[in-house]
XYZ file of C-alpha atoms in Angstrom:
627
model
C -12.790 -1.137 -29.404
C -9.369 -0.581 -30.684
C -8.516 -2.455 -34.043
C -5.831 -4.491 -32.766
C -7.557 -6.043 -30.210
C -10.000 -7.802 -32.769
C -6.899 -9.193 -34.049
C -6.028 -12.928 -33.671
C -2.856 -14.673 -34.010
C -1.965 -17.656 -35.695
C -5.035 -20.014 -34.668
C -4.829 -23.445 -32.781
C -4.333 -26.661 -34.800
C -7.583 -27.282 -36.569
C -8.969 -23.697 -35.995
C -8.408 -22.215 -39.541
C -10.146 -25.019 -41.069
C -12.878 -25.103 -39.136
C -13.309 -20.731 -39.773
C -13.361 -21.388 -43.406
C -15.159 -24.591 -44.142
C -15.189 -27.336 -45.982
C -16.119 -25.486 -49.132
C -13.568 -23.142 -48.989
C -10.672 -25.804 -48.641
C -12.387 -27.621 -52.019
C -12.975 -25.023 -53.409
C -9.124 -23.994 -53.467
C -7.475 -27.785 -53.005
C -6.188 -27.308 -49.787
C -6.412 -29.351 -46.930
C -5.520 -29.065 -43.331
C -2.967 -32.046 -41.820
C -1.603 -32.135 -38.309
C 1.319 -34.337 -37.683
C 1.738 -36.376 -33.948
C 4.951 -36.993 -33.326
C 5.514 -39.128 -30.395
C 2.567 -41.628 -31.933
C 4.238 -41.050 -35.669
C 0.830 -40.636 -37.181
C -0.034 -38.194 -39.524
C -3.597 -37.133 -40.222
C -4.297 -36.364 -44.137
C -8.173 -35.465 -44.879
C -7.454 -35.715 -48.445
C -9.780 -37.526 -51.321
C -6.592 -37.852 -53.566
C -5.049 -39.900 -50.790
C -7.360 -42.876 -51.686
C -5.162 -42.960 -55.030
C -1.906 -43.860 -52.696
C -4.176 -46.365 -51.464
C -3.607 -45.338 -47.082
C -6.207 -44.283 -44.573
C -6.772 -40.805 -43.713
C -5.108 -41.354 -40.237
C -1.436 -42.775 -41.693
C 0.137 -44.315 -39.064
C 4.432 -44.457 -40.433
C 4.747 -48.370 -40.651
C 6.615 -50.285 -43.256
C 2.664 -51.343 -44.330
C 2.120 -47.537 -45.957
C 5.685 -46.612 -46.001
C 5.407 -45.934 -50.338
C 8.552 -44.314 -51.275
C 6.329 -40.918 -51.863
C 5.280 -41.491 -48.179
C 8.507 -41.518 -46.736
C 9.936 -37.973 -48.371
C 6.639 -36.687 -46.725
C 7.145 -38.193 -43.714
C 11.048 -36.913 -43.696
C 10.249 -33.194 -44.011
C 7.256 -33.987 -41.291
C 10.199 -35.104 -38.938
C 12.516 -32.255 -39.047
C 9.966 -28.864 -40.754
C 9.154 -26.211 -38.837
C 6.997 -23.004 -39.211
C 7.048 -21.198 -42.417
C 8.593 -24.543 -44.325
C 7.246 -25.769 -47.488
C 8.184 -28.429 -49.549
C 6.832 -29.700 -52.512
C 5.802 -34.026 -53.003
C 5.179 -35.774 -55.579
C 3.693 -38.858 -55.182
C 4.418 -41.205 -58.407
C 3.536 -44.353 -56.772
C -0.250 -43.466 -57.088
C -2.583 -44.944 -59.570
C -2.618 -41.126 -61.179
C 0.692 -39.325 -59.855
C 0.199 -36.190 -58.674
C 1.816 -33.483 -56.451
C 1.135 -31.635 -53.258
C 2.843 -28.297 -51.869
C 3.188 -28.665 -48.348
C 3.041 -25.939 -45.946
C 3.734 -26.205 -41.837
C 2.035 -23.265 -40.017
C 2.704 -24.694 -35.873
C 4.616 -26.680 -34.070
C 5.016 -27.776 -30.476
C 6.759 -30.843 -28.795
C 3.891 -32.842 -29.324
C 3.042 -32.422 -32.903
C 2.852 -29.921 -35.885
C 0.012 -28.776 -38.299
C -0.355 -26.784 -41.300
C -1.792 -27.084 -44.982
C -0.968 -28.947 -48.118
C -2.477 -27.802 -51.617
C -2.808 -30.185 -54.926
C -0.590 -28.391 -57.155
C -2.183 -31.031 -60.070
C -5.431 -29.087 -59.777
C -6.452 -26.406 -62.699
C -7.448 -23.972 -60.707
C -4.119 -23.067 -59.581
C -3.466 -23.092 -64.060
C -6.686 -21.260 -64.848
C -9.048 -19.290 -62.594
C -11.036 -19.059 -64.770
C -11.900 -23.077 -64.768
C -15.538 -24.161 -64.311
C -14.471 -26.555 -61.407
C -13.182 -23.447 -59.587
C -15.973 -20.960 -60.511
C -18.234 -23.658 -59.302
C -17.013 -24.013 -56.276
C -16.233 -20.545 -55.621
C -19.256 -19.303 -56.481
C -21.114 -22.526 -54.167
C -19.745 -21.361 -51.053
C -22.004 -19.651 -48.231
C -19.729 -16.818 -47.277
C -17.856 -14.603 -49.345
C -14.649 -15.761 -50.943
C -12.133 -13.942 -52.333
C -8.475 -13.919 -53.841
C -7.059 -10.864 -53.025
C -3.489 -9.366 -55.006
C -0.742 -8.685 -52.533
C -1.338 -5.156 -53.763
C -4.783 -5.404 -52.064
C -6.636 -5.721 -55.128
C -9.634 -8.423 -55.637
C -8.633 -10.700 -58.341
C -11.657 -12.610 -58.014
C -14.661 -12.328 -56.017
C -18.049 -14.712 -55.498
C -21.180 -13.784 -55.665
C -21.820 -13.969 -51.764
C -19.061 -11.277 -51.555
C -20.477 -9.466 -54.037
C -24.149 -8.973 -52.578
C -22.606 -8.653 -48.706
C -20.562 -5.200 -49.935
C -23.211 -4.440 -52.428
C -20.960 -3.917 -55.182
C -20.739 -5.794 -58.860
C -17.905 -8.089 -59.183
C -16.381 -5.676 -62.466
C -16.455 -2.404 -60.022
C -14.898 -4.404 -56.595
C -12.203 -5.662 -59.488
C -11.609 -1.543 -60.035
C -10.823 -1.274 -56.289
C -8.886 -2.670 -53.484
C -9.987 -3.994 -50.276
C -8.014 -0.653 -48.564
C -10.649 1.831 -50.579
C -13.172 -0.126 -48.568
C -11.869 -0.824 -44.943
C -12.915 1.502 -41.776
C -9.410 3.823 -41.593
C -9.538 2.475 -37.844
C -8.902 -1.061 -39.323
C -6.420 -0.959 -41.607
C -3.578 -0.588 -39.958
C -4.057 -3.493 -38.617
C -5.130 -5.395 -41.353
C -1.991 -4.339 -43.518
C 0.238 -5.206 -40.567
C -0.906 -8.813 -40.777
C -0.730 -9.065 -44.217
C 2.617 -7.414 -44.289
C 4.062 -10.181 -41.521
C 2.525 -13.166 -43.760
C 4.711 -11.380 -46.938
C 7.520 -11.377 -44.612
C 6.874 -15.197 -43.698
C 6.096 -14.307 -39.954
C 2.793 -16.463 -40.122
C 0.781 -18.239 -43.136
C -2.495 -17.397 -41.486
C -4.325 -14.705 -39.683
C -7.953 -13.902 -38.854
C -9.365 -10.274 -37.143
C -12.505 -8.530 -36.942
C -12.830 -5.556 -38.839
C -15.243 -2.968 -40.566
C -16.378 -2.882 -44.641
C -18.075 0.133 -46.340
C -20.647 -1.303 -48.397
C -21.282 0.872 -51.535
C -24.749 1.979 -50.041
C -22.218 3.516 -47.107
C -23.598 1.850 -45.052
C -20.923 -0.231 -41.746
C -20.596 -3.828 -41.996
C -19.171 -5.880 -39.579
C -17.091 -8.474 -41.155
C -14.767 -12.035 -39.794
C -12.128 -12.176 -42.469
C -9.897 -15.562 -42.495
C -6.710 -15.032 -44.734
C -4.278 -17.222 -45.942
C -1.084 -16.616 -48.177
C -0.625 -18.824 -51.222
C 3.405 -19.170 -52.265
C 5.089 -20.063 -55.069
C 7.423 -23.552 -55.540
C 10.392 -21.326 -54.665
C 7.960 -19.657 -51.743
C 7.467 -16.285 -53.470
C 4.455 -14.992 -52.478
C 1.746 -14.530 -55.050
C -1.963 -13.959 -53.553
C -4.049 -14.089 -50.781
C -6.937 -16.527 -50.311
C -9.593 -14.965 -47.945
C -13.551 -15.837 -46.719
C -15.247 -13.095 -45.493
C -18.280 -13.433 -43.051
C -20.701 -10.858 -42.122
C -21.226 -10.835 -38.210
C -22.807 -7.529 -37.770
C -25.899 -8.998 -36.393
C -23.662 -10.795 -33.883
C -21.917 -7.033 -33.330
C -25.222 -5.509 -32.827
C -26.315 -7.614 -30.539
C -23.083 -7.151 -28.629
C -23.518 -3.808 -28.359
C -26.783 -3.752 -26.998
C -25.604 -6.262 -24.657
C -22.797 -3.334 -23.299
C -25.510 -1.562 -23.510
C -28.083 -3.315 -20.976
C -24.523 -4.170 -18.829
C -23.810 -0.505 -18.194
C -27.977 0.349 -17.880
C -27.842 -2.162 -15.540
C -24.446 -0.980 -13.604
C -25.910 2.745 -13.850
C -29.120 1.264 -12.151
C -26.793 -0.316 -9.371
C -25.150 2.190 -8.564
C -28.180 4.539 -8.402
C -29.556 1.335 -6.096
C -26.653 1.872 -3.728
C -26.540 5.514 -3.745
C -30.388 5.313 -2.821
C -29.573 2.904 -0.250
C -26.411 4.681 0.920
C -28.764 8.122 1.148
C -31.188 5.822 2.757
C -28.850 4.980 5.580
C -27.732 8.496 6.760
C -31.307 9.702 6.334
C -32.484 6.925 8.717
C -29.462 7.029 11.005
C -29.494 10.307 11.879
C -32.586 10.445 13.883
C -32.047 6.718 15.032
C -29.198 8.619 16.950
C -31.469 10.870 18.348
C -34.055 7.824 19.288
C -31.744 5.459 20.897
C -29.452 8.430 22.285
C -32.506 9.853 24.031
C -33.555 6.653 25.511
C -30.313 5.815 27.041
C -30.439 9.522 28.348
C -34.208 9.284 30.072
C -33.038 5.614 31.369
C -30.183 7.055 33.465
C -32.502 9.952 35.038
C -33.992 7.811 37.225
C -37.114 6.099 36.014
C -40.009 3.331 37.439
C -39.649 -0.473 36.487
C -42.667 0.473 34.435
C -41.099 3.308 33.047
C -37.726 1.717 32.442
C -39.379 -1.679 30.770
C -40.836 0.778 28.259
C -37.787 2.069 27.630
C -35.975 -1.271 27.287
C -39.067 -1.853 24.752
C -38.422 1.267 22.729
C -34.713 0.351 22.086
C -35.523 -3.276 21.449
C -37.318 -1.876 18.823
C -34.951 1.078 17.507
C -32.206 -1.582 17.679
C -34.251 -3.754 15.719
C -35.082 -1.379 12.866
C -31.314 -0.448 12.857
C -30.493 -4.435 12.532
C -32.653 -4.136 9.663
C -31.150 -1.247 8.146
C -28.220 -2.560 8.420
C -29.197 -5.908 6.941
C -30.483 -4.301 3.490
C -26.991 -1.935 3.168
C -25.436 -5.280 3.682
C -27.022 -7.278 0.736
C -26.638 -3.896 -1.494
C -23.101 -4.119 -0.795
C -22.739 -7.781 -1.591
C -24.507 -7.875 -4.633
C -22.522 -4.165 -5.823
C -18.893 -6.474 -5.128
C -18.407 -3.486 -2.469
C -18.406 -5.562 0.920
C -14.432 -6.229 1.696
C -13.388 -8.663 4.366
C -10.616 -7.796 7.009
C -7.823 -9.400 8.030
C -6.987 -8.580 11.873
C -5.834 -9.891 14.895
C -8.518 -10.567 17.302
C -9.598 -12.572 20.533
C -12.225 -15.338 19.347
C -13.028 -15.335 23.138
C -13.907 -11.894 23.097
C -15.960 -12.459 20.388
C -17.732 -15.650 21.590
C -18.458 -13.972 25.189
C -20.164 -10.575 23.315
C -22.441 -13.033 20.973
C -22.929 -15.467 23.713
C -24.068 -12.469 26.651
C -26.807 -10.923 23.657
C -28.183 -14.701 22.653
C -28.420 -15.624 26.395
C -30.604 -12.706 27.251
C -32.644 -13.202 24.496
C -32.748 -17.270 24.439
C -34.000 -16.500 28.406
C -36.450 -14.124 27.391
C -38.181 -16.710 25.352
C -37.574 -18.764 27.862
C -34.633 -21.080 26.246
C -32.153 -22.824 27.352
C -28.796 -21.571 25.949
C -25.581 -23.583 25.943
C -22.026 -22.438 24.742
C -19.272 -25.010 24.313
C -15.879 -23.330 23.440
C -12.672 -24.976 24.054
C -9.352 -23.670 25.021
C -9.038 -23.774 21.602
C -11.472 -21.955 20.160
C -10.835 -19.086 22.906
C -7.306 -17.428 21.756
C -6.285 -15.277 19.195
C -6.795 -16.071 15.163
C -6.103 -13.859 12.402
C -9.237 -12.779 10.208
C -12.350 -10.583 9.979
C -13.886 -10.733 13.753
C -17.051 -8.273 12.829
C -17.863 -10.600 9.989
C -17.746 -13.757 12.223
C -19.825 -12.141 14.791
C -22.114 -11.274 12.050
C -21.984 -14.694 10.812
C -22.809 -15.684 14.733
C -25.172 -13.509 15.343
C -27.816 -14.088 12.294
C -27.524 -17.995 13.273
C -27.904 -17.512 16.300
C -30.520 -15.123 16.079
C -32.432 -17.642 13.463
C -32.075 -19.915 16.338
C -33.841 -18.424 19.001
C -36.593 -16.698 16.756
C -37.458 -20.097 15.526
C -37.358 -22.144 18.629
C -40.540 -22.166 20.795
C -39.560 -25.028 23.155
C -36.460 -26.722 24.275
C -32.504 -25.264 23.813
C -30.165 -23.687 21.528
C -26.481 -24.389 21.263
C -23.209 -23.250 19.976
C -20.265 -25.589 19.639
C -16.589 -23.736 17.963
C -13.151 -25.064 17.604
C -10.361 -24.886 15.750
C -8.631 -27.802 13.621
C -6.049 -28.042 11.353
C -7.113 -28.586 7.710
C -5.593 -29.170 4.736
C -4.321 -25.920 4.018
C -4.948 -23.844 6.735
C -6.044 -23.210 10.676
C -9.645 -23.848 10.735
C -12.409 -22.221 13.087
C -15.303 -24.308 13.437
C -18.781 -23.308 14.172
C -22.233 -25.463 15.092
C -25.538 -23.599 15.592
C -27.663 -26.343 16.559
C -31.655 -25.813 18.131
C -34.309 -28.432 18.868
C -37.000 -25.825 17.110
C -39.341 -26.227 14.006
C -37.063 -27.408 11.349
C -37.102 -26.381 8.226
C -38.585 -28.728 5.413
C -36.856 -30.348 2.861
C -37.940 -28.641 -0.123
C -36.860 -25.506 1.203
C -33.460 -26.161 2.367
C -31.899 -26.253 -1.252
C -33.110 -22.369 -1.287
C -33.192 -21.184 2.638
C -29.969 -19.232 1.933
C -31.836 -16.851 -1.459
C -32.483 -13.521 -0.758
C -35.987 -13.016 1.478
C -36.814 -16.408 1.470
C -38.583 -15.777 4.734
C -41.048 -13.297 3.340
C -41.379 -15.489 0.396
C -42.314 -18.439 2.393
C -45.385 -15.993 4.273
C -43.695 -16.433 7.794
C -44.473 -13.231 8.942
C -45.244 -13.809 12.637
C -41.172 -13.719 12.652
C -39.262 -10.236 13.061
C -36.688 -9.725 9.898
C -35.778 -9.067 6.445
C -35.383 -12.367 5.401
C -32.184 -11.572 4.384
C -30.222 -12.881 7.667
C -28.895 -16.271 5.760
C -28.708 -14.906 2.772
C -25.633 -12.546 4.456
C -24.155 -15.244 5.990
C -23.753 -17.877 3.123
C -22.206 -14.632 0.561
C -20.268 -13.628 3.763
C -19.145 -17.422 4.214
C -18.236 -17.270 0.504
C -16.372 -14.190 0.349
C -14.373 -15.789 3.439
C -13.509 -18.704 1.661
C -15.256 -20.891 3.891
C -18.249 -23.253 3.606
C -22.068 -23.750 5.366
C -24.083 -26.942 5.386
C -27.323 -27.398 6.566
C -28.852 -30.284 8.513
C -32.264 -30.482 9.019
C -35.510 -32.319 10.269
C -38.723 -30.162 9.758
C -40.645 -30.747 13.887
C -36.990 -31.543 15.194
C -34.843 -28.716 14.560
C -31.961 -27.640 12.486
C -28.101 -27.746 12.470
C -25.963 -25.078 10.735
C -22.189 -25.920 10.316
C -19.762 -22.988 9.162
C -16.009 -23.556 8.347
C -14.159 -20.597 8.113
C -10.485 -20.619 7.147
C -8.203 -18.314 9.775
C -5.034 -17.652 10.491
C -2.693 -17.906 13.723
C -3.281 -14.344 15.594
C -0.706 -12.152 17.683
C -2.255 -11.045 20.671
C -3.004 -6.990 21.196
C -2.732 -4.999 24.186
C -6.260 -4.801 25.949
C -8.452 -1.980 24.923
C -9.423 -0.228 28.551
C -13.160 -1.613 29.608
C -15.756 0.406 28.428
C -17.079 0.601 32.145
C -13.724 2.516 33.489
C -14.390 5.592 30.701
C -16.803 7.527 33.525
C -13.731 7.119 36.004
C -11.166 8.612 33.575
C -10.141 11.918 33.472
C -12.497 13.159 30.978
C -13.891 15.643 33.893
C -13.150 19.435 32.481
C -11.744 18.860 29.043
C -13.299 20.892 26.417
C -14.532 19.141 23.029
C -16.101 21.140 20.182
C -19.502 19.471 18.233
C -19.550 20.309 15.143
C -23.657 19.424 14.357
C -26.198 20.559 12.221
C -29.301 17.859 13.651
C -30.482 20.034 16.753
C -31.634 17.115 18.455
C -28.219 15.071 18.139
C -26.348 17.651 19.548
C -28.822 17.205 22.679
C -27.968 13.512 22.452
C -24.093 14.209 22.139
C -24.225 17.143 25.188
C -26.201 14.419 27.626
C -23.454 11.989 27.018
C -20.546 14.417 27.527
C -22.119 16.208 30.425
C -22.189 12.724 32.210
C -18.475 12.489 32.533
C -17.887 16.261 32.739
C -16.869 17.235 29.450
C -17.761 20.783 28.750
C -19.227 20.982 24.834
C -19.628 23.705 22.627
C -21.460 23.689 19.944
C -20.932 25.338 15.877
C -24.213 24.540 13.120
C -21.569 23.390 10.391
C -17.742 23.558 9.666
C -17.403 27.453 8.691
C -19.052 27.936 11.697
C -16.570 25.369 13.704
C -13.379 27.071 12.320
C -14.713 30.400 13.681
C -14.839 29.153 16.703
C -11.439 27.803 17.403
C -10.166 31.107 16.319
C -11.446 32.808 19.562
C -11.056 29.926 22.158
C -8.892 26.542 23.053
C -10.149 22.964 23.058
C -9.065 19.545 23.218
C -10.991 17.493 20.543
C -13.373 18.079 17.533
C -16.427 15.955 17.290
C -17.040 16.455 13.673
C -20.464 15.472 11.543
C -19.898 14.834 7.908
C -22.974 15.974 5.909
C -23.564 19.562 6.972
C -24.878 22.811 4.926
C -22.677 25.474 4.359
C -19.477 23.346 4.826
C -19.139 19.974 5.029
C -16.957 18.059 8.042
C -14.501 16.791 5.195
C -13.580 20.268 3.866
C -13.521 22.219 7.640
C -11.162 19.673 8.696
C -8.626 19.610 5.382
C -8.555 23.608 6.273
C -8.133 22.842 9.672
C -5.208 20.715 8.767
C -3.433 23.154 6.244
C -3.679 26.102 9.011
C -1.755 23.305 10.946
C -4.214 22.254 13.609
C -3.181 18.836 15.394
C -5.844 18.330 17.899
C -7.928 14.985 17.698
C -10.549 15.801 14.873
C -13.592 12.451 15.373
C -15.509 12.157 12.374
C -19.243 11.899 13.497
C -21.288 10.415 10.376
C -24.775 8.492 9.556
C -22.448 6.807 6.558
C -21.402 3.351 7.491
C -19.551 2.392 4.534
C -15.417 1.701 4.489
C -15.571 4.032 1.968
C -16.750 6.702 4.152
C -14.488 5.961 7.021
C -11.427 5.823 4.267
C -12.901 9.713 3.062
C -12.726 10.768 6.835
C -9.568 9.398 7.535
C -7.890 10.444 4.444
C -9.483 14.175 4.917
C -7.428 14.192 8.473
C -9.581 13.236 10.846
C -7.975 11.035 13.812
C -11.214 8.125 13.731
C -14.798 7.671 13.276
C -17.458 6.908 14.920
C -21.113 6.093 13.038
C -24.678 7.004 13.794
C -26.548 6.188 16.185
C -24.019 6.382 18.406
C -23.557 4.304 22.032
C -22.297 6.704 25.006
C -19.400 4.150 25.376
C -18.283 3.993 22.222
C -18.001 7.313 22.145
C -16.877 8.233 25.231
C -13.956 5.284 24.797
C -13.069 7.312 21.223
C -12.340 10.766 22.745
C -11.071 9.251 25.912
C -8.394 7.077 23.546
C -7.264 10.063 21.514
C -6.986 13.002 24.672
C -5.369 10.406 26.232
C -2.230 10.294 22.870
């Protein structure tokens, strides 16, 4: 930490004070006053002012307007920072006089210090009264020449540096401040000398006489002449290095615990491509042996198997989600989109599956809710699917519906959703926590498919959004989720072609190049090209890849990512610096927007992530040959 940011400037009204106690202020006869000035009052925590017979709170009446009062109160109407006057008050019962100092001022009011000039201390520092005091407070006290040397020390002081009084009087307090301090430290002083502030406090570092650091809060304030020549310094010096230690081992266990985060989302990210990559090959396979001509038997298996792979993958995809959320790394877009699209895609998946369990499903959407908003369309389907998907996984008997809209609120277009099923419920006392992380596992409902994790998602997702989710529920009855999600008026996009018409495109002799290390993906990605009449070759990593377009022509790259020898970002920066423009698709088990930004940014034309769905990939190379 740099010195001058454990510098403060001038405190608030009242802080100053309360750093350097009511022993210090005694001990020195000074005392703190603030000054209101649209109620006229002036606050005076004073003993002596008992002698001018007025309360400590002196409200400016003709009651306690004393002739002394009224000088005081004239220089109160019209002082400012760094004034001083001096008062003497001959009216009370022993006449003495004050020297008064004003520090801040605002419209409202003004604050400072006043100091009993009648007192001995300021005639003799060497009186008991003062030695007394000095020596009673709990911190150490000091007056301090404007030379920097210690005029007079306390014993608290004394035993903090671990120095005699006679040898800290041989020294100044620059012999004994960290160099990385004192610059600092002699700038303040130098601006109170200068009559740029009366006050300042900082943090800074003490050699004790041992050698040994201290941490230290030092609270100074400059004591003037009548004719405001400055003659010393009046400081208290606290020793916070236990409260310094104690913040650095709290850095400490905040970057252990970053480190430890960031090794959980590396894991996690690792995880994910490690998991993805034969996923592709699973589900890619399936969807191959399913168009060969199969049985009913044989293609109800299959329909089992990717039930299954697509479940794992939801789950997958469900734990890279919360590691995202709690690492601040999940961003939410802000895109034109068709709600109806999205409502008809949800709606299609929760249909089949409602029916399966024999359900009734039900879909209410408006006119309204069905045209184009402004926002993050994955993250609502998200949103939709995991309530949805609670829904039906939880309902044995009976229906499940989804009502959306949109309204006008307050402040914004509004988009309205109500999951609502007649299933089990959920009980009350869980309801306050059915949105924590794995609060189905926790609750031993493991006949149910899942993480756990599903609302968890969806309330930091409906956060992140701005938005809000409420929860009604009867346990035996069912349950009612409500999310409102903030949007934004959307432009409407020309229609992406139907992922149906790809076959019928001409796609039928182009040549693409697969860039693949995983043998059996590049099986997957041939049985998906051949099936439109793409021809495919294939290169084992990138060095391999930019061999190969030196000896023959093609029309696209399908490039992996995480290859040996040389990686798809680095072939396709060389492939762009030798001046290549042909359609490079990154082809990659990372699903992060950091990983698509990496592709992008190395050259490649778009991305598509593992495992991989024939039409999403056909509909990718078809988009770009077709530019």
């Amino acid at each position: 930490m740099r010195s001058s940011e454990r510098t403060r400037t001038e405190p608030d009204n009242g802080d100053l004070p309360e750093a350097l106690g009511k022993g210090f202020y005694d001990a020195f006869s000074i005392s703190h006053w603030i000054y209101d000035r649209k109620l006229d009052r002036l606050y005076l925590p004073h003993e002596r002012l008992v002698e001018i017979e007025v309360p400590r709170e002196v409200l400016f009446t003709p009651k306690y307007m004393t002739p002394s009062l009224k000088g005081l109160h004239d220089w109160l109407v019209s002082c400012a920072p760094g004034d001083a006057a001096t008062v003497h008050f001959t009216d009370a019962r022993n006449p003495f006089s004050v020297r008064v100092y004003c520090a801040e001022q605002d419209e409202d009011r003004s604050s400072g210090f006043f100091q009993d000039l009648s007192d001995p201390v300021l005639r003799n520092s060497s009186d008991a009264r003062f030695r007394m005091a000095l020596e009673g407070a709990a911190h150490g006290v000091a007056l301090v020449a404007l030379d920097g040397s210690w005029l007079q020390v306390n014993a608290a002081l004394s035993a903090m540096l671990g120095y005699e009084a006679d040898e800290l009087y041989e020294k100044t307090f620059q012999d004994i401040t960290h160099p990385d301090d004192l610059e600092a430290d002699l700038d303040l002083l130098h601006e109170c000398v200068e009559g740029k502030r009366t006050t300042y406090q900082m943090e800074k570092r003490y050699f004790r006489k041992d050698g040994s650091l201290i941490w230290v809060h030092l609270a100074v304030a400059i004591i003037r002449s009548d004719d405001m020549t400055p003659l010393y310094f009046i400081s208290q010096i606290q020793d916070v290095t236990g409260q310094k230690n104690a913040e650095t081992q709290l850095i400490k266990a905040r970057d252990t615990a970053r480190w430890a985060n960031k090794a959980k989302s590396d894991f996690l990210a690792a995880m994910s491509h490690e998991i993805r990559t034969p996923m592709t090959g699973v589900l890619g396979m399936l969807t191959l042996l399913e168009q060969n001509g199969v049985t009913d038997d044989q293609k109800a298996m299959i329909e089992t198997a990717q039930h299954s792979a697509e479940m794992l993958l939801s789950i997958i995809n469900d734990i890279l989600d919360m590691a995202k959320l709690e690492a601040g790394k999940l961003e939410i877009d802000s895109i034109d989109f068709n709600a109806d699209t999205v409502f008809r895609t949800v709606c299609d998946l929760m249909a089949g599956r409602a029916e399966e369990k024999g359900l009734t499903f039900n879909a209410v959407l408006p006119i309204s809710a069905r045209r184009w908003l402004k926002g993050d369309p994955n993250r609502i389907s998200q949103i939709l699917f995991n309530l949805l998907g609670n829904a039906v996984k939880f309902t044995e008997h009976g229906t499940v519906s989804l009502f959306a809209e949109t309204r006008q609120g307050r402040d914004s277009l509004e988009l309205v959703l109500r999951v609502i099923d007649t299933g089990s419920g959920i009980p009350a006392d869980r309801q306050k926590t059915i949105f924590e992380e794995f609060e189905q596992l926790q609750q031993g409902r493991k006949r149910h498919d899942g993480t756990g994790l599903g609302l968890a998602i969806t309330s930091r997702l409906v956060s992140l959004m701005h938005g809000s989710i409420e929860l009604e529920s009867e346990e035996g009855k069912g349950s009612e989720f409500r999310v409102v999600l903030p949007v934004k008026p959307g432009k409407p996009q020309e229609a992406e072609q139907p992922a149906e018409e790809v076959v019928s495109s001409p796609l039928a002799g182009r040549r693409v190049l697969v860039v693949e290390d995983n043998e059996t993906n590049r099986k997957v990605v041939k049985g998906m090209l051949d099936v439109v009449g793409i021809e495919s070759t294939f290169a084992f990593d990138g060095a391999e890849g930019l061999e190969k377009l030196k000896g023959a022509e093609f029309d696209a790259i399908l490039m992996d990512v995480e290859m040996p020898v040389m990686d798809g970002l680095t072939a396709t920066r060389r492939l762009r610096a030798d001046g290549a423009d042909l359609p490079v698709i990154g082809f990659t088990a990372n699903a992060s927007a950091d990983d698509r930004a990496a592709c992008l940014e190395a050259g490649m034309d778009d991305v598509v992530t593992k495992p991989v769905r024939p039409a999403e990939l056909l509909l990718t190379i078809s988009k770009h040959l077709s530019n």
